[in-house]
PDB file of C-alpha atoms in Angstrom:
ATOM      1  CA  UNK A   1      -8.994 -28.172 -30.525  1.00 76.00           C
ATOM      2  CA  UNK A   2      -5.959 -28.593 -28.475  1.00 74.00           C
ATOM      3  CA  UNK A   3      -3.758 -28.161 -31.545  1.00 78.00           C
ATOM      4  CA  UNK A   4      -5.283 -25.090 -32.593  1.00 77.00           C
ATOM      5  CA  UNK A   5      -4.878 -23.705 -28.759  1.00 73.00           C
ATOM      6  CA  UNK A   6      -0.839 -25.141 -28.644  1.00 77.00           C
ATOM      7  CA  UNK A   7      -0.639 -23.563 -32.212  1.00 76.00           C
ATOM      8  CA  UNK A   8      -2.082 -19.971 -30.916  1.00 75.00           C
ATOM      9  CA  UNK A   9      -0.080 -20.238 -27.580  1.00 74.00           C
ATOM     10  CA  UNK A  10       3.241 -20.980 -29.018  1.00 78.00           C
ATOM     11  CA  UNK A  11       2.847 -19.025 -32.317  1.00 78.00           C
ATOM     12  CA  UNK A  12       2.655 -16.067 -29.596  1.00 79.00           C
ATOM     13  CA  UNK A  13       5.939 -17.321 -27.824  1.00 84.00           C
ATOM     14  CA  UNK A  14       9.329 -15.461 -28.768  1.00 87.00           C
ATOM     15  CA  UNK A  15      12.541 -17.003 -27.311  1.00 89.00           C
ATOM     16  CA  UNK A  16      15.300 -15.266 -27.594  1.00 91.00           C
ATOM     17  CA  UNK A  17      19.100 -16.530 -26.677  1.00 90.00           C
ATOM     18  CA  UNK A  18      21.079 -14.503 -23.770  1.00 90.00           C
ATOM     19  CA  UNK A  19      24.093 -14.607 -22.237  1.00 89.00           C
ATOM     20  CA  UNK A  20      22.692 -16.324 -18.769  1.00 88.00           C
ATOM     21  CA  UNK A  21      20.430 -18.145 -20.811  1.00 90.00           C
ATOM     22  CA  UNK A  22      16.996 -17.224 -22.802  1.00 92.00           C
ATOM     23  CA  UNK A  23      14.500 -14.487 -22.733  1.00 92.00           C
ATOM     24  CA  UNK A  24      10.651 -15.452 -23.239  1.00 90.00           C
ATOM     25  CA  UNK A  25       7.928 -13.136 -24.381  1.00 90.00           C
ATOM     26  CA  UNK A  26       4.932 -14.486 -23.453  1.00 88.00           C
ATOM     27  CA  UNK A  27       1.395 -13.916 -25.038  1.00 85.00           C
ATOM     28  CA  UNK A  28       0.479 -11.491 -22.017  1.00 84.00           C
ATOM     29  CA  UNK A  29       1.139  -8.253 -21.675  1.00 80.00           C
ATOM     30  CA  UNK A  30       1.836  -6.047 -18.408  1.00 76.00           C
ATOM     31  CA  UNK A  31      -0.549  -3.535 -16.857  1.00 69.00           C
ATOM     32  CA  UNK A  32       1.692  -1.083 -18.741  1.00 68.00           C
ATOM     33  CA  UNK A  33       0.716  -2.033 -22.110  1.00 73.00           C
ATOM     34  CA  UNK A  34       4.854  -4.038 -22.533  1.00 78.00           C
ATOM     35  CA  UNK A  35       5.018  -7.747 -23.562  1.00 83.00           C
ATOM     36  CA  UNK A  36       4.990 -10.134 -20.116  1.00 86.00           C
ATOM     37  CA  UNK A  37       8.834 -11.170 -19.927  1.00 90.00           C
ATOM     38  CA  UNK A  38      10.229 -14.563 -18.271  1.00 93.00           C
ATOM     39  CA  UNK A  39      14.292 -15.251 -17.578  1.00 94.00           C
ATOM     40  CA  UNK A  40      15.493 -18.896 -18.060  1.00 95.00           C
ATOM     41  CA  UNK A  41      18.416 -18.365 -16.568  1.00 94.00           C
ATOM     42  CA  UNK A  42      21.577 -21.537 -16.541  1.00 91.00           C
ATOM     43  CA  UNK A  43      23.512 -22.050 -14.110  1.00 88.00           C
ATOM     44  CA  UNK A  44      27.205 -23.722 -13.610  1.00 79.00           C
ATOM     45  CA  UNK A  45      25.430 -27.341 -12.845  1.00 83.00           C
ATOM     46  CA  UNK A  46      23.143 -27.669 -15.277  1.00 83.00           C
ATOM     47  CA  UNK A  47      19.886 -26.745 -13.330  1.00 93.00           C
ATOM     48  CA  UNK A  48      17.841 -23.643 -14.222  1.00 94.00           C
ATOM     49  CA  UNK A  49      16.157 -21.038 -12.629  1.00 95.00           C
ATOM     50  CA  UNK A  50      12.996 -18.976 -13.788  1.00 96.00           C
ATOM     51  CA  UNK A  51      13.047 -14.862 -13.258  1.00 95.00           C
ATOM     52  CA  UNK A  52      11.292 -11.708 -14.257  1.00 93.00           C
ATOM     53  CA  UNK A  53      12.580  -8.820 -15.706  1.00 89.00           C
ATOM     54  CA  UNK A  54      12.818  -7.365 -12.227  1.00 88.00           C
ATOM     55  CA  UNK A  55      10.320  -4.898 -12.814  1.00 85.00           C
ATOM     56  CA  UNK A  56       7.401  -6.604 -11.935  1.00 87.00           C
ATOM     57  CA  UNK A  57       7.996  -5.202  -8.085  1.00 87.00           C
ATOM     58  CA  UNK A  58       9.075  -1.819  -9.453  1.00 84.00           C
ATOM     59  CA  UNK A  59       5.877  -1.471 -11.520  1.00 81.00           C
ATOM     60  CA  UNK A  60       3.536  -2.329  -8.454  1.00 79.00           C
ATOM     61  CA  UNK A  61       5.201  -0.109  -6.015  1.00 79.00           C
ATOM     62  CA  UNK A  62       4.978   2.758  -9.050  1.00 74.00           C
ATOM     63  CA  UNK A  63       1.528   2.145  -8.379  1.00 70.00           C
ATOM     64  CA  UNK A  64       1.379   2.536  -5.121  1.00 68.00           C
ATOM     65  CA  UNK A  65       1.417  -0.829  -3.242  1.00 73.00           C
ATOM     66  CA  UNK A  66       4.061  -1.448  -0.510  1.00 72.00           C
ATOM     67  CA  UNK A  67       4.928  -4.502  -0.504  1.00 77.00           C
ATOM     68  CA  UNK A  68       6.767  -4.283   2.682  1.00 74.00           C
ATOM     69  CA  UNK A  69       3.239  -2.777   4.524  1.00 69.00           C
ATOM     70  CA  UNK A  70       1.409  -5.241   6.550  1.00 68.00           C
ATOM     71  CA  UNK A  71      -1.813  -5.950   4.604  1.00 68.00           C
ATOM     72  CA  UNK A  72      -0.363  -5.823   1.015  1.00 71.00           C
ATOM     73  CA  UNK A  73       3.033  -7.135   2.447  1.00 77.00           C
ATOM     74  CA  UNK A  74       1.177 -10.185   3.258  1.00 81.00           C
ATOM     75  CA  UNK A  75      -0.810 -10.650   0.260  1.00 82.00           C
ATOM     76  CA  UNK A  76       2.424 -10.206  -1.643  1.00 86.00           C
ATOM     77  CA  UNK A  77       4.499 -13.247   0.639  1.00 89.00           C
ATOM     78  CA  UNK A  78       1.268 -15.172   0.128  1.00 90.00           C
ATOM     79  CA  UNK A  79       1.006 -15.226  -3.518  1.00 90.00           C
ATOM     80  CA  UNK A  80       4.966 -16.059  -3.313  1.00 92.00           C
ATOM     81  CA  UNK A  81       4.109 -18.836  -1.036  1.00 93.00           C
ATOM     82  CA  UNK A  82       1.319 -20.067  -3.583  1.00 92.00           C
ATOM     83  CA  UNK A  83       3.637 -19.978  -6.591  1.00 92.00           C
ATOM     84  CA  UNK A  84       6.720 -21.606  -4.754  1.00 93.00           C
ATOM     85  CA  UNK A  85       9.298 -18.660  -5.420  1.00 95.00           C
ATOM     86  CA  UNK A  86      11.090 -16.439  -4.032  1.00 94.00           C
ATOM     87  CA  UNK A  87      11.709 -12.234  -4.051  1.00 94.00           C
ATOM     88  CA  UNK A  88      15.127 -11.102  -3.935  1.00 92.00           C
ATOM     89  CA  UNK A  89      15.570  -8.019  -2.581  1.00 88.00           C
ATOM     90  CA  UNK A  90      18.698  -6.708  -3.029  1.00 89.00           C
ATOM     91  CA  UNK A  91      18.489  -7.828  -7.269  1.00 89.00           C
ATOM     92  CA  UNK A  92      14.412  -6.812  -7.282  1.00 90.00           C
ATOM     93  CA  UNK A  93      13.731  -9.988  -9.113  1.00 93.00           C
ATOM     94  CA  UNK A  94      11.107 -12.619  -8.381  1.00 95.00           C
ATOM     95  CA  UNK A  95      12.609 -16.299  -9.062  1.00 95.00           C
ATOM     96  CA  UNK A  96      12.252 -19.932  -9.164  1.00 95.00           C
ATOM     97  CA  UNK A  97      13.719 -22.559  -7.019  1.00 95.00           C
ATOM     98  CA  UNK A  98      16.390 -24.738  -9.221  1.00 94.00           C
ATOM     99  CA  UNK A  99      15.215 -26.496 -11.826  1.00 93.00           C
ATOM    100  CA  UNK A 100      15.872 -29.587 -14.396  1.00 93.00           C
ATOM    101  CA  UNK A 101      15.008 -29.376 -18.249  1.00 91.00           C
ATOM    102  CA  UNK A 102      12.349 -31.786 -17.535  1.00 92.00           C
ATOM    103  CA  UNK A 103      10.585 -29.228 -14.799  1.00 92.00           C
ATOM    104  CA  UNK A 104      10.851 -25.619 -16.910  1.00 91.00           C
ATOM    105  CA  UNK A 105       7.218 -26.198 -19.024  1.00 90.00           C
ATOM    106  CA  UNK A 106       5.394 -26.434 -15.984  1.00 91.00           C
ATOM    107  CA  UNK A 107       7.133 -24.406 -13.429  1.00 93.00           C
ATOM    108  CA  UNK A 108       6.947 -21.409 -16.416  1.00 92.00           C
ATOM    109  CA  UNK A 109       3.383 -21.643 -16.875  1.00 90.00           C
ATOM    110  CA  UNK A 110       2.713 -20.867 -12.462  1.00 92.00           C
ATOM    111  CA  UNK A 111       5.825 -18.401 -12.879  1.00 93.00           C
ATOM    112  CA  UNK A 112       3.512 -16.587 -15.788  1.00 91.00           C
ATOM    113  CA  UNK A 113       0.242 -17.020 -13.669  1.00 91.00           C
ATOM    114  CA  UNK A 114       2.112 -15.488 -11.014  1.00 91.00           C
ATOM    115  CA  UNK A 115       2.923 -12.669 -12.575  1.00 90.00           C
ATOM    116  CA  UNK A 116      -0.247 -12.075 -14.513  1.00 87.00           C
ATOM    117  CA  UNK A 117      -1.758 -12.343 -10.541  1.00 86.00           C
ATOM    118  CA  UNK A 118       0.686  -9.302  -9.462  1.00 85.00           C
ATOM    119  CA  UNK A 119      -0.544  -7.013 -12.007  1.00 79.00           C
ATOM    120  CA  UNK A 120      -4.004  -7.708 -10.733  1.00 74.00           C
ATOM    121  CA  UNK A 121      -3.002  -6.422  -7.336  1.00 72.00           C
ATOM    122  CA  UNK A 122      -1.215  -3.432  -9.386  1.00 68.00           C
ATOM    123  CA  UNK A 123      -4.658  -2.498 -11.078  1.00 62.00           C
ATOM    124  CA  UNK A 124      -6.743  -2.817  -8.162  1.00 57.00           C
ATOM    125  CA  UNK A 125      -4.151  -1.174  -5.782  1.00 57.00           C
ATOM    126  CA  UNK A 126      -6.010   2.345  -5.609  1.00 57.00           C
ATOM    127  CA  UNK A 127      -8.687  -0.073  -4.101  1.00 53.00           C
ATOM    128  CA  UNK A 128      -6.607  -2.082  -1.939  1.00 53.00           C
ATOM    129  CA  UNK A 129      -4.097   1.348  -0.467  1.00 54.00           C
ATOM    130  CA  UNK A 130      -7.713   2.664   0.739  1.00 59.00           C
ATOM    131  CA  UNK A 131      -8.687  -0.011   2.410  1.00 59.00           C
ATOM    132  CA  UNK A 132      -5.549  -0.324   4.062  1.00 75.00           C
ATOM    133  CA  UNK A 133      -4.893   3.133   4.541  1.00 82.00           C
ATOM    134  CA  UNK A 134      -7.320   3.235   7.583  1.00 85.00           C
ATOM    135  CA  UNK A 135      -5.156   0.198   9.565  1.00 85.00           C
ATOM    136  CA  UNK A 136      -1.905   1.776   8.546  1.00 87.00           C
ATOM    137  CA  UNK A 137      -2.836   5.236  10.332  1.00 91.00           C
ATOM    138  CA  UNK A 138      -4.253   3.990  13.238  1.00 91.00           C
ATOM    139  CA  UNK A 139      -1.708   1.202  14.196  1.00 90.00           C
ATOM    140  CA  UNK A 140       0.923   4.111  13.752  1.00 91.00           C
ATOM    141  CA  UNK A 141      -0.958   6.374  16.188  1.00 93.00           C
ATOM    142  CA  UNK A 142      -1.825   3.398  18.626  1.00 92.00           C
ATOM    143  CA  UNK A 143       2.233   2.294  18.361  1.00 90.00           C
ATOM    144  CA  UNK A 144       3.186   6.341  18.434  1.00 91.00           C
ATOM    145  CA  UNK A 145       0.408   7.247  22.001  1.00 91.00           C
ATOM    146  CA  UNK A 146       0.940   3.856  23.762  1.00 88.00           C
ATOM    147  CA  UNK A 147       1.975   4.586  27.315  1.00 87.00           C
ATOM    148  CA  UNK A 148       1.272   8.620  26.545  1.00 89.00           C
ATOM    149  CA  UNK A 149      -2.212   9.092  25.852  1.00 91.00           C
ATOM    150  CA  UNK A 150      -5.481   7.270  25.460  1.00 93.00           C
ATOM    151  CA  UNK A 151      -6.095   6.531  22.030  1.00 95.00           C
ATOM    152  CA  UNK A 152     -10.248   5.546  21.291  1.00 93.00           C
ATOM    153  CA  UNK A 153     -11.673   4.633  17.997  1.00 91.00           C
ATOM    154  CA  UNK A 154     -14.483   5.857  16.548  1.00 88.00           C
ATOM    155  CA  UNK A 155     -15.910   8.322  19.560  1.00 87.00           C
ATOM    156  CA  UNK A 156     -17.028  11.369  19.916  1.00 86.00           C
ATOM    157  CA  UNK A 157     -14.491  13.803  20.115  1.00 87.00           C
ATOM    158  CA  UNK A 158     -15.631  16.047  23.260  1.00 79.00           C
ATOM    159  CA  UNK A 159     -18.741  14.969  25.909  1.00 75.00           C
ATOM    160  CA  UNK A 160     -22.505  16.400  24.128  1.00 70.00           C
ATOM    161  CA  UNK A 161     -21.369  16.064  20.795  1.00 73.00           C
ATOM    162  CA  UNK A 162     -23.510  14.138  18.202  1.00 68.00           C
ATOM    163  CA  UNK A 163     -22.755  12.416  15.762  1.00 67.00           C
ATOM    164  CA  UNK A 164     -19.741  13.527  13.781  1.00 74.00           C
ATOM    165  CA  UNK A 165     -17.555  10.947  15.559  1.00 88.00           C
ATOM    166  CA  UNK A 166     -13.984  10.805  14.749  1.00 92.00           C
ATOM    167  CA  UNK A 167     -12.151   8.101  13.401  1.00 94.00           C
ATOM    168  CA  UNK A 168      -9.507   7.863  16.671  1.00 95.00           C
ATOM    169  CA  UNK A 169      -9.845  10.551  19.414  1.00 95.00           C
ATOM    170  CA  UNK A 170      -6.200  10.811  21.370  1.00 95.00           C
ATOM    171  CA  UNK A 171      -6.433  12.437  24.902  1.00 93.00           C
ATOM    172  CA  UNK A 172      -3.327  13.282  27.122  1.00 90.00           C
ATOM    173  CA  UNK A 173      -3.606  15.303  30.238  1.00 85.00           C
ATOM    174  CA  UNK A 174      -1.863  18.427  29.258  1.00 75.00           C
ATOM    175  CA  UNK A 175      -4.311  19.550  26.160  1.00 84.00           C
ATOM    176  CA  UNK A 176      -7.775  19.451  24.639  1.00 89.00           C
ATOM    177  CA  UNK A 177      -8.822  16.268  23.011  1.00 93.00           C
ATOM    178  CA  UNK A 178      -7.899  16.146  19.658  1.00 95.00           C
ATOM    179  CA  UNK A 179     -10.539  13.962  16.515  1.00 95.00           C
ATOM    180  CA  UNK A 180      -8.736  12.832  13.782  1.00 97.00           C
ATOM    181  CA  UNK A 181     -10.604  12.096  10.678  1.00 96.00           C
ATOM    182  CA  UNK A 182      -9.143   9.942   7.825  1.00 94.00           C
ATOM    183  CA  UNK A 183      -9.093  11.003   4.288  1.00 92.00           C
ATOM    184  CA  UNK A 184     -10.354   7.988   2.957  1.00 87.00           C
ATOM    185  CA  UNK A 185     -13.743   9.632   0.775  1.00 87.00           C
ATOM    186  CA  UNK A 186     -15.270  13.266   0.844  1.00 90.00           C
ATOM    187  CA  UNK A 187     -18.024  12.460   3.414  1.00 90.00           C
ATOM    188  CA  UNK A 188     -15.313  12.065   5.837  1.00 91.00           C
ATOM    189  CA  UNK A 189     -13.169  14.955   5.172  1.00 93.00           C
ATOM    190  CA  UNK A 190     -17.011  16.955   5.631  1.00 93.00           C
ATOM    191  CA  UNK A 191     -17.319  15.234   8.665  1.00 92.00           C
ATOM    192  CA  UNK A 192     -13.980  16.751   9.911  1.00 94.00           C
ATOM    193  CA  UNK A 193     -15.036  20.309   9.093  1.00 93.00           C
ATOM    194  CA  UNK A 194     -18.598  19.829  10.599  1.00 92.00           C
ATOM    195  CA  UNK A 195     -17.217  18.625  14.164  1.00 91.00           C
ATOM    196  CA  UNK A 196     -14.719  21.720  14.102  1.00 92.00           C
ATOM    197  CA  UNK A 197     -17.814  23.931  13.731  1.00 89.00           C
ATOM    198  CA  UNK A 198     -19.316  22.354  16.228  1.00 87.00           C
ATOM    199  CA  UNK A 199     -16.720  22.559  18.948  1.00 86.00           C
ATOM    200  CA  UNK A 200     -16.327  25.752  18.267  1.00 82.00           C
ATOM    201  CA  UNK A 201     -19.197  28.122  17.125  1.00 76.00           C
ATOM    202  CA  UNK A 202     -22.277  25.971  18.423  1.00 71.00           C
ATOM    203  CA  UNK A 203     -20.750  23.946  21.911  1.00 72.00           C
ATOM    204  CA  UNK A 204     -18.197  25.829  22.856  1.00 72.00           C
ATOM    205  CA  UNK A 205     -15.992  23.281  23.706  1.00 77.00           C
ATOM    206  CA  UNK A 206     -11.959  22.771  24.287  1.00 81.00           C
ATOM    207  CA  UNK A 207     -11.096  20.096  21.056  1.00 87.00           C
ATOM    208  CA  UNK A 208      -8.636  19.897  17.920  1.00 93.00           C
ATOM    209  CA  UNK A 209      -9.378  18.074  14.639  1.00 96.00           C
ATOM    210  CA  UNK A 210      -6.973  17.064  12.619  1.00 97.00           C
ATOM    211  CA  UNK A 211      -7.592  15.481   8.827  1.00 97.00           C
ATOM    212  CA  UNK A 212      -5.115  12.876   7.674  1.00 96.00           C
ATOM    213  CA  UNK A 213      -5.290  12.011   4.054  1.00 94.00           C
ATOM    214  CA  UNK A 214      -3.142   9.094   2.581  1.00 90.00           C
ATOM    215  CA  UNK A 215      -0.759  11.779   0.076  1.00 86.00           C
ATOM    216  CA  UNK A 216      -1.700  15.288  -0.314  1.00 86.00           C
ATOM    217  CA  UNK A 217      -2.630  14.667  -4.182  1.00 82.00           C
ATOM    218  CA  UNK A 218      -4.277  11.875  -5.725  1.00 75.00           C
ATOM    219  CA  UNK A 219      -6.726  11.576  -2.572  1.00 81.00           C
ATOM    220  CA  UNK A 220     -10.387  11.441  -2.994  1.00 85.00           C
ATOM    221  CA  UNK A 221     -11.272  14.630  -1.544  1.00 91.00           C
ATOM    222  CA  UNK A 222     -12.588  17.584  -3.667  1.00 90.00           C
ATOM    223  CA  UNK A 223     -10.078  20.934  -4.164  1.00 91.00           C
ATOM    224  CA  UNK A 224     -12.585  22.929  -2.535  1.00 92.00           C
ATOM    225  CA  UNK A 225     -13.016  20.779   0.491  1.00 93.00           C
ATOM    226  CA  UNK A 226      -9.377  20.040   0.705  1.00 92.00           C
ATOM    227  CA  UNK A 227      -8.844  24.187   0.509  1.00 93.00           C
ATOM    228  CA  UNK A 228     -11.467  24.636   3.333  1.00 94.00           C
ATOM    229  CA  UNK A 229      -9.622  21.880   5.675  1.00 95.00           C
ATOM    230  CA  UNK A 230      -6.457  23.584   4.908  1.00 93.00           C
ATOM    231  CA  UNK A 231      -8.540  26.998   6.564  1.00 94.00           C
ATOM    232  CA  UNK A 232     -10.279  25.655   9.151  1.00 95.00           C
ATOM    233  CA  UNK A 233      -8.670  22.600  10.969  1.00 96.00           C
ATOM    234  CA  UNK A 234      -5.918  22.458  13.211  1.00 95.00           C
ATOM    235  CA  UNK A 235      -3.898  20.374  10.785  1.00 96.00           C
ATOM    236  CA  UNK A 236      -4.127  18.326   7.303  1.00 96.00           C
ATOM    237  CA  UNK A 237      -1.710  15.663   6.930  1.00 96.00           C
ATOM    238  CA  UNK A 238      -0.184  13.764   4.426  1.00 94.00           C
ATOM    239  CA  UNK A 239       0.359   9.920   5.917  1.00 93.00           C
ATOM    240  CA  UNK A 240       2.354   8.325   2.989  1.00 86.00           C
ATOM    241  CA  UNK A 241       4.493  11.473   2.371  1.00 86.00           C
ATOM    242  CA  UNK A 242       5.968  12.076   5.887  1.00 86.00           C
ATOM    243  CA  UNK A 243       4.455   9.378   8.516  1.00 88.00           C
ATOM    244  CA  UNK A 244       7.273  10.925  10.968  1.00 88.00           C
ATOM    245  CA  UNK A 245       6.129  14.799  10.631  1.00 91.00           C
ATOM    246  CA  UNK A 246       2.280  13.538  10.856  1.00 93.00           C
ATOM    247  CA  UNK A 247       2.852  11.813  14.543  1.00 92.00           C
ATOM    248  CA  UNK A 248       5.003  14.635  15.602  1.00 91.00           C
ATOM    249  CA  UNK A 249       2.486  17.003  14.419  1.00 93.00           C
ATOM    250  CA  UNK A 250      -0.498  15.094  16.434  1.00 94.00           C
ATOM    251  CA  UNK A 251       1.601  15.060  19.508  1.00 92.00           C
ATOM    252  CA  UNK A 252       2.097  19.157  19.534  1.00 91.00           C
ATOM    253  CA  UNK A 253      -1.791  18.967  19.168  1.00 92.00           C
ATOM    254  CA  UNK A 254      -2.120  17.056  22.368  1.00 91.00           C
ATOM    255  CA  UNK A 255       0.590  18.674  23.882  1.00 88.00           C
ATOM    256  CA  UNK A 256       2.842  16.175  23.780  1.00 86.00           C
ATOM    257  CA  UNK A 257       5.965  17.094  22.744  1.00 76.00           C
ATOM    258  CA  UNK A 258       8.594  14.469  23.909  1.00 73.00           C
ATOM    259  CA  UNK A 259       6.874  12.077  21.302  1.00 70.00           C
ATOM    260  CA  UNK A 260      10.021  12.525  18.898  1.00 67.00           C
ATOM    261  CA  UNK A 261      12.234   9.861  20.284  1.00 61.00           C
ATOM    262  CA  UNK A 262       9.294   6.853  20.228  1.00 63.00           C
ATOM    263  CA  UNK A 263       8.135   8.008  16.653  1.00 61.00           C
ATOM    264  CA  UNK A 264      11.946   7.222  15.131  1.00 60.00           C
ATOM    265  CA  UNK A 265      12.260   3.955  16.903  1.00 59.00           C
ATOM    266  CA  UNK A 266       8.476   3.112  15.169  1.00 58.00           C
ATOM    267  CA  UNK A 267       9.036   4.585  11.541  1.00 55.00           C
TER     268      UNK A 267
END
């Protein structure tokens, strides 16, 4: 049995010569479909040093995840960690420590598992940006209000409403409260248009809404309700697109306008 499992592993193994060294096609492929590719690369003392193509990074970040965010940043170091490489940034590549001859059969098989374990976080990363998405937006709006206005979490957005609470309610002296709603499912973005009625029509009540959604496409909100928010809120924002324009926009809403200067130093 183990021959016939070396035989169908290696059988599936191309090395090819290069000028730093050799080029390995492995028996996986990417998330993309393309043969998974490994780097031996030589250097002037003998040792060696496992790489990717550099496009393992490039691919996940196509897809969405930012490595550099706090969540996903973190999963990324930890999987790093796990492995015992290393990410350069400046090249893009993901790479071993130094190696002898003796250490390249084992070190490639964690450097493969490695990346096979990336493109898990790349197909799963619609999954993983939501549940992020949520933290992302409301540490930026604590980090943007601190010392301005009081920022609440999950409250009603003026006194006598119920239900319908908003996702973060900020409150400054100089305006009406304003609910923010996150764009993180349909429900949500309802809940948003519902609590604008409400303030309105039925309690008559001083309050903005605001809907945030992650990017203005690609979210999980229908085209209608998206069209209606557009209509009926006092802004739809697009987080991911322009993080800068979003705070700004939510301090003219609470009528704070000398936001601009702590939003740069945060983004």
């Amino acid at each position: 049995m183990k021959d016939l499992l070396c035989k169908a592993f290696c059988e599936s193994l191309a090395v090819t010569p290069v000028p730093a060294g050799f080029a390995v096609r492995t028996p996986y492929a990417n998330a993309d479909g393309d043969p998974l590719l490994i780097y031996f690369v030589r250097d002037g003392r003998g040792r060696w040093r496992i790489e990717d193509d550099g496009t393992q990074v490039a691919f996940l970040e196509a897809c969405g995840v930012d490595i550099g965010g706090r969540a996903r940043g973190e999963v990324f170091q930890t999987l790093l960690q796990e492995h015992d490489v290393q990410f350069d940034t400046d090249s893009r590549t993901i790479y071993s420590p130094p190696l002898s001859e003796a250490e390249l059969g084992t070190v490639a098989v964690r450097f493969a598992a490695l990346l096979l374990r990336l493109q898990d976080l790349a197909l799963l990363s619609p999954q993983i940006i939501r549940n992020t998405f949520r933290e992302d937006v409301i540490a930026a709006i604590k980090a943007t209000f601190s010392g301005l206005a009081t920022v609440e979490d999950s409250t009603a957005i003026a006194h006598g409403m119920m239900g319908q609470e908003a996702d973060l309610v900020i409150s400054a002296p100089s305006a009406p409260p304003l609910g923010v709603f996150l764009g993180t499912s349909e429900e949500n973005a309802l809940h948003a248009l519902v609590a604008k009625m409400e303030i309105e029509k039925y309690l008559g009540l001083d309050g903005h809404v605001a809907l945030i959604v992650e990017r203005s496409k690609n979210n999980p909100i229908r085209e209608g309700t998206f069209a209606l928010a557009f209509a009926r809120l006092d802004a739809v924002l697009s987080f991911r697109e322009s993080k800068e324009d979003t705070m700004l926009r939510l301090g003219k809403l609470v009528g704070l306008n000398n936001v601009s200067t702590q939003v740069r130093s945060l983004m």
